[in-house]
Amino acid sequence: MADLRCRKTLVKESEEEHQQCESEPHSENNVTVDKVSLKEKCLEDTDGAVCGAQEKEEEKKDEDEKEADGQKPSPVKRTQSACRSVMLQRLVKLFFGCLAAVTCGMMYAVYLYTYHERKFWFSSRQELEREITFQGGSGLYYYYYKHMLTAPSFESGIYELTRDNRTVSGQTINVVERLSLYPELVTSLLYRVTGSQDVIEPVYFYIGVVFGLQAVYVTALFVSSWVMSGTWVAGMLAVAWYVINRPDTTKVDYAIPLRDNWALPYFSCQVAALTGFLSNNINSATEMFCYLLMSATTFIFILVWEHSHYVLFIQGLALFLLDSFDLVPPRKMADIHKVYLSSLLLAYVLQFQNPALLSSPLLSLLISSVLARYFQQNMKMGPLVARLIKIFLHFYLCFTTGITFSYVVKRLMPVSESDFILKFLEVKFGLNTTTDFVTNRLLCQECFQTPSQDFFLRLTQASVLPFYLLVLLICLISTLQTIYRRLSGEPMKTNLRLEDGRIGEQPEVVYHVFHTILFGALAMSFEGMKYLWTPYVCMFTAFGVCSPELWMTVFRWLRLKSIHPVVLALILSTAVPTIIGFSLWREYFPRFIAELSELQEFYDTDTVELMNWIKTHAPIAAVFAGSPQLLGSVKLCSGWTVTSLPLYSDIDLLRRSEDTYQVYSMRSAEDVYKILSLHKTSYVIIEESLCNELSHTKGCRIKDLLDIANGHVVYDKGEMYSFSKHGRFCHEIKMNYSPYTNYFSRVFWNRSYHIYKVNSVISFQY
């Protein structure tokens, strides 16, 4: 500001000297230089256009005097006026962009709440019926939220959860660590502190927080697309595509308490902050804000989801490629490494020294990249061929160092999950075969199978996939051109103009190219990865069609001369998203209205009857066995001890689930009795849907997997047949004859469930 005022004073003095000495020639170049430098100063300093009231009055007085004398305002004053106009336009654009982002998030949260109410009739249900709507075993997490609210104090509730012997039979476990219960702890604390007990029911507060996080999710996608394209229209288009493709972008419709629904909003915020941090067109204050936001969201993301470090590893690979090809300043990469390391260490402490974090591939990648950079300090110097060789050696050094570090850590701190993951991947990609029940059961899960054709058809019908492939192709080609220029020794331009047509020289765009390719490759192998890939497909595609730089890049390749390419790029970056938005509104808006107006009915009479019997007839010390998903509901609705939990990341629990599934195998009553007694089972629940399972392809049914694992199958001409000297237990026990009645007594049954008491004293009846 002082420099600006000084410059203005010097200009005024020079003008006065020029009026006194008219014989001296007038130099227009000096005025032009002052004008340009003053404009740059104004654009760099957001406060440069703000002047004191006294100074404005003096300028206005001078202009009035000059107008009275028939003179025009000076070029410097015209520049100041233009600067004020530019700043006003930026502020207005920022205000309406933020308003649109917040509005989109709030409207999406309201939509989710309304849809949830219409689908489950939530407000008219009893508490038990509401809890049953938490499907897929996700209700287990809500149980601990209820437990924290019923505890005498917050501290005592945490103490009970860290030494819990009422969840898994025969074990005292730390469920905060085992189930990543920090979301429930924080939510219960907020419910207590805010005094919401007299205002809102606990279940509504819980789902309200989750829906609020989903609003943050779409807002962060909005901001990411806005930052890259420069227009908030891209953000609105990204949100529209996200909501339209909701079956492929989120699981919040049917399983609210899942860890994904808590963690992915923070990852979305982290990606938005990372996008801004990588950008070259930000000032130091904005960069610091992005850095702090990235640090906080990375830490929370690792803390609330046990699989988060795998996701960050994929992100780290994208950043590693950016750094290897010298597309991002080394200073920023060092700052990002600090964020990863500090977040891992803090999460390691708060997750009770979780060994999985120390053996995570993310930590191995960080250590290996730092060591490789230390040994290759001149990697980014030399001619093209030499740099290619250095990059190849860099990749090899990072790979070998990372593998060595991971091997050493696993030897010092054995982690059984990592060995199981490697065996699982071998079977998944056809490198090995196995008869192991747990491995084959996971492979049969929908989330671990390849995506169906319906998934791609839905994306195509919503017009996302065609535009995504087009945008990705353009950005990828431009990125490859940028990499070639960097390896050839050409410095990367930091102040790009629209006329340059180099979309691939923006670090944030290159990052998202690598990001979407890596996650897309995983989504092509595992359908569950689509929830990490599809939201960013929507965001990346919206950025592309709304970005003038992308259109200008295409026109530079085509060498368009008939029409000015800049003008055409600006027109298309506005017209194309407008046409897309109108077509989406016309086709999908009536569907959403019909969806919200339709009253759906969800009422599982048999499950409600089952839970009521357990709550009223089973003793407090009872232990229940059954499928993990059903046991999650049993734990939620009754609080009784169970033999296993619906948790796929814990090998011990998966093995316990295999034991309880033996009631659907072809084994003797005595064998099943011994297995259940080993886990101190009091009651076993047999489900008709599993015993008579016909919906899945043969080979993926629970009874088929058990027959394969137990060796009860024979193959004839490519067909698989089950064979054993014993009948299938779940069928035979319903006949009520010995020896099944010696070990088990039926105490409850309906159309869907049968409960058998495991006799503590065996009565031999013939």
PDB file of C-alpha atoms in Angstrom, residues 623-719:
ATOM      1  CA  VAL A 623     -24.034 -66.194  23.521  1.00  0.00           C
ATOM      2  CA  PHE A 624     -25.482 -66.248  20.006  1.00  0.00           C
ATOM      3  CA  ALA A 625     -23.975 -67.769  16.866  1.00  0.00           C
ATOM      4  CA  GLY A 626     -25.062 -67.104  13.287  1.00  0.00           C
ATOM      5  CA  SER A 627     -24.077 -65.230  10.171  1.00  0.00           C
ATOM      6  CA  PRO A 628     -21.976 -62.110  10.900  1.00  0.00           C
ATOM      7  CA  GLN A 629     -24.535 -59.728   9.355  1.00  0.00           C
ATOM      8  CA  LEU A 630     -27.332 -61.123  11.511  1.00  0.00           C
ATOM      9  CA  LEU A 631     -25.137 -61.096  14.608  1.00  0.00           C
ATOM     10  CA  GLY A 632     -24.479 -57.403  14.025  1.00  0.00           C
ATOM     11  CA  SER A 633     -28.224 -56.797  14.259  1.00  0.00           C
ATOM     12  CA  VAL A 634     -28.503 -59.075  17.310  1.00  0.00           C
ATOM     13  CA  LYS A 635     -25.803 -57.079  19.072  1.00  0.00           C
ATOM     14  CA  LEU A 636     -27.452 -53.795  18.145  1.00  0.00           C
ATOM     15  CA  CYS A 637     -31.000 -54.696  19.170  1.00  0.00           C
ATOM     16  CA  SER A 638     -30.293 -56.754  22.294  1.00  0.00           C
ATOM     17  CA  GLY A 639     -26.709 -56.121  23.377  1.00  0.00           C
ATOM     18  CA  TRP A 640     -26.144 -59.859  23.858  1.00  0.00           C
ATOM     19  CA  THR A 641     -22.718 -61.465  23.321  1.00  0.00           C
ATOM     20  CA  VAL A 642     -22.044 -62.972  19.889  1.00  0.00           C
ATOM     21  CA  THR A 643     -19.467 -65.325  18.445  1.00  0.00           C
ATOM     22  CA  SER A 644     -18.394 -63.141  15.511  1.00  0.00           C
ATOM     23  CA  LEU A 645     -18.782 -59.680  13.978  1.00  0.00           C
ATOM     24  CA  PRO A 646     -19.350 -58.402  10.414  1.00  0.00           C
ATOM     25  CA  LEU A 647     -15.797 -57.153  10.016  1.00  0.00           C
ATOM     26  CA  TYR A 648     -13.866 -58.229   6.928  1.00  0.00           C
ATOM     27  CA  SER A 649     -10.517 -56.732   7.938  1.00  0.00           C
ATOM     28  CA  ASP A 650     -10.010 -58.985  10.984  1.00  0.00           C
ATOM     29  CA  ILE A 651      -8.711 -62.467  10.152  1.00  0.00           C
ATOM     30  CA  ASP A 652      -9.553 -63.881  13.586  1.00  0.00           C
ATOM     31  CA  LEU A 653     -13.192 -62.843  13.253  1.00  0.00           C
ATOM     32  CA  LEU A 654     -13.350 -64.232   9.730  1.00  0.00           C
ATOM     33  CA  ARG A 655     -12.127 -67.597  11.015  1.00  0.00           C
ATOM     34  CA  ARG A 656     -14.707 -67.540  13.811  1.00  0.00           C
ATOM     35  CA  SER A 657     -17.376 -66.803  11.189  1.00  0.00           C
ATOM     36  CA  GLU A 658     -16.228 -69.862   9.252  1.00  0.00           C
ATOM     37  CA  ASP A 659     -16.816 -71.976  12.362  1.00  0.00           C
ATOM     38  CA  THR A 660     -20.350 -70.679  12.907  1.00  0.00           C
ATOM     39  CA  TYR A 661     -21.170 -71.176   9.226  1.00  0.00           C
ATOM     40  CA  GLN A 662     -20.608 -74.918   9.710  1.00  0.00           C
ATOM     41  CA  VAL A 663     -24.308 -75.255  10.518  1.00  0.00           C
ATOM     42  CA  TYR A 664     -24.825 -75.047   6.723  1.00  0.00           C
ATOM     43  CA  SER A 665     -22.215 -77.711   5.943  1.00  0.00           C
ATOM     44  CA  MET A 666     -22.502 -81.475   5.516  1.00  0.00           C
ATOM     45  CA  ARG A 667     -21.050 -82.413   8.886  1.00  0.00           C
ATOM     46  CA  SER A 668     -22.278 -84.501  11.776  1.00  0.00           C
ATOM     47  CA  ALA A 669     -24.235 -83.109  14.708  1.00  0.00           C
ATOM     48  CA  GLU A 670     -21.377 -83.980  17.023  1.00  0.00           C
ATOM     49  CA  ASP A 671     -18.826 -82.014  14.956  1.00  0.00           C
ATOM     50  CA  VAL A 672     -21.026 -78.940  14.814  1.00  0.00           C
ATOM     51  CA  TYR A 673     -21.758 -79.210  18.520  1.00  0.00           C
ATOM     52  CA  LYS A 674     -18.039 -79.318  19.361  1.00  0.00           C
ATOM     53  CA  ILE A 675     -17.310 -76.292  17.174  1.00  0.00           C
ATOM     54  CA  LEU A 676     -20.095 -74.213  18.692  1.00  0.00           C
ATOM     55  CA  SER A 677     -19.185 -75.275  22.223  1.00  0.00           C
ATOM     56  CA  LEU A 678     -15.611 -74.185  21.568  1.00  0.00           C
ATOM     57  CA  HIS A 679     -16.925 -70.609  21.224  1.00  0.00           C
ATOM     58  CA  LYS A 680     -19.178 -70.971  24.292  1.00  0.00           C
ATOM     59  CA  THR A 681     -22.326 -70.728  22.174  1.00  0.00           C
ATOM     60  CA  SER A 682     -25.686 -70.813  23.966  1.00  0.00           C
ATOM     61  CA  TYR A 683     -27.985 -70.366  20.949  1.00  0.00           C
ATOM     62  CA  VAL A 684     -27.426 -70.804  17.218  1.00  0.00           C
ATOM     63  CA  ILE A 685     -29.585 -69.044  14.614  1.00  0.00           C
ATOM     64  CA  ILE A 686     -30.171 -70.818  11.312  1.00  0.00           C
ATOM     65  CA  GLU A 687     -31.391 -68.695   8.401  1.00  0.00           C
ATOM     66  CA  GLU A 688     -33.619 -70.186   5.723  1.00  0.00           C
ATOM     67  CA  SER A 689     -32.167 -67.818   3.125  1.00  0.00           C
ATOM     68  CA  LEU A 690     -28.708 -69.370   3.583  1.00  0.00           C
ATOM     69  CA  CYS A 691     -29.832 -72.952   4.044  1.00  0.00           C
ATOM     70  CA  ASN A 692     -31.915 -72.878   0.835  1.00  0.00           C
ATOM     71  CA  GLU A 693     -29.785 -70.327  -0.998  1.00  0.00           C
ATOM     72  CA  LEU A 694     -30.551 -70.215  -4.718  1.00  0.00           C
ATOM     73  CA  SER A 695     -29.855 -66.608  -5.685  1.00  0.00           C
ATOM     74  CA  HIS A 696     -26.112 -66.803  -6.142  1.00  0.00           C
ATOM     75  CA  THR A 697     -24.196 -68.586  -8.853  1.00  0.00           C
ATOM     76  CA  LYS A 698     -23.346 -72.125  -7.870  1.00  0.00           C
ATOM     77  CA  GLY A 699     -19.909 -72.069  -6.331  1.00  0.00           C
ATOM     78  CA  CYS A 700     -20.444 -68.844  -4.390  1.00  0.00           C
ATOM     79  CA  ARG A 701     -23.202 -69.982  -2.072  1.00  0.00           C
ATOM     80  CA  ILE A 702     -22.201 -70.394   1.571  1.00  0.00           C
ATOM     81  CA  LYS A 703     -22.921 -74.120   1.522  1.00  0.00           C
ATOM     82  CA  ASP A 704     -20.879 -74.568  -1.678  1.00  0.00           C
ATOM     83  CA  LEU A 705     -17.880 -72.757  -0.185  1.00  0.00           C
ATOM     84  CA  LEU A 706     -18.118 -74.895   2.941  1.00  0.00           C
ATOM     85  CA  ASP A 707     -18.286 -78.099   0.898  1.00  0.00           C
ATOM     86  CA  ILE A 708     -15.164 -77.040  -1.020  1.00  0.00           C
ATOM     87  CA  ALA A 709     -13.278 -76.159   2.166  1.00  0.00           C
ATOM     88  CA  ASN A 710     -14.351 -79.381   3.920  1.00  0.00           C
ATOM     89  CA  GLY A 711     -13.529 -81.579   0.933  1.00  0.00           C
ATOM     90  CA  HIS A 712     -17.146 -82.622   0.401  1.00  0.00           C
ATOM     91  CA  VAL A 713     -17.219 -82.116  -3.371  1.00  0.00           C
ATOM     92  CA  VAL A 714     -16.555 -84.308  -6.378  1.00  0.00           C
ATOM     93  CA  TYR A 715     -16.094 -83.182  -9.973  1.00  0.00           C
ATOM     94  CA  ASP A 716     -17.531 -85.028 -12.923  1.00  0.00           C
ATOM     95  CA  LYS A 717     -17.230 -83.682 -16.487  1.00  0.00           C
ATOM     96  CA  GLY A 718     -16.630 -80.163 -15.252  1.00  0.00           C
ATOM     97  CA  GLU A 719     -19.624 -80.171 -12.902  1.00  0.00           C
TER      98      GLU A 719
END
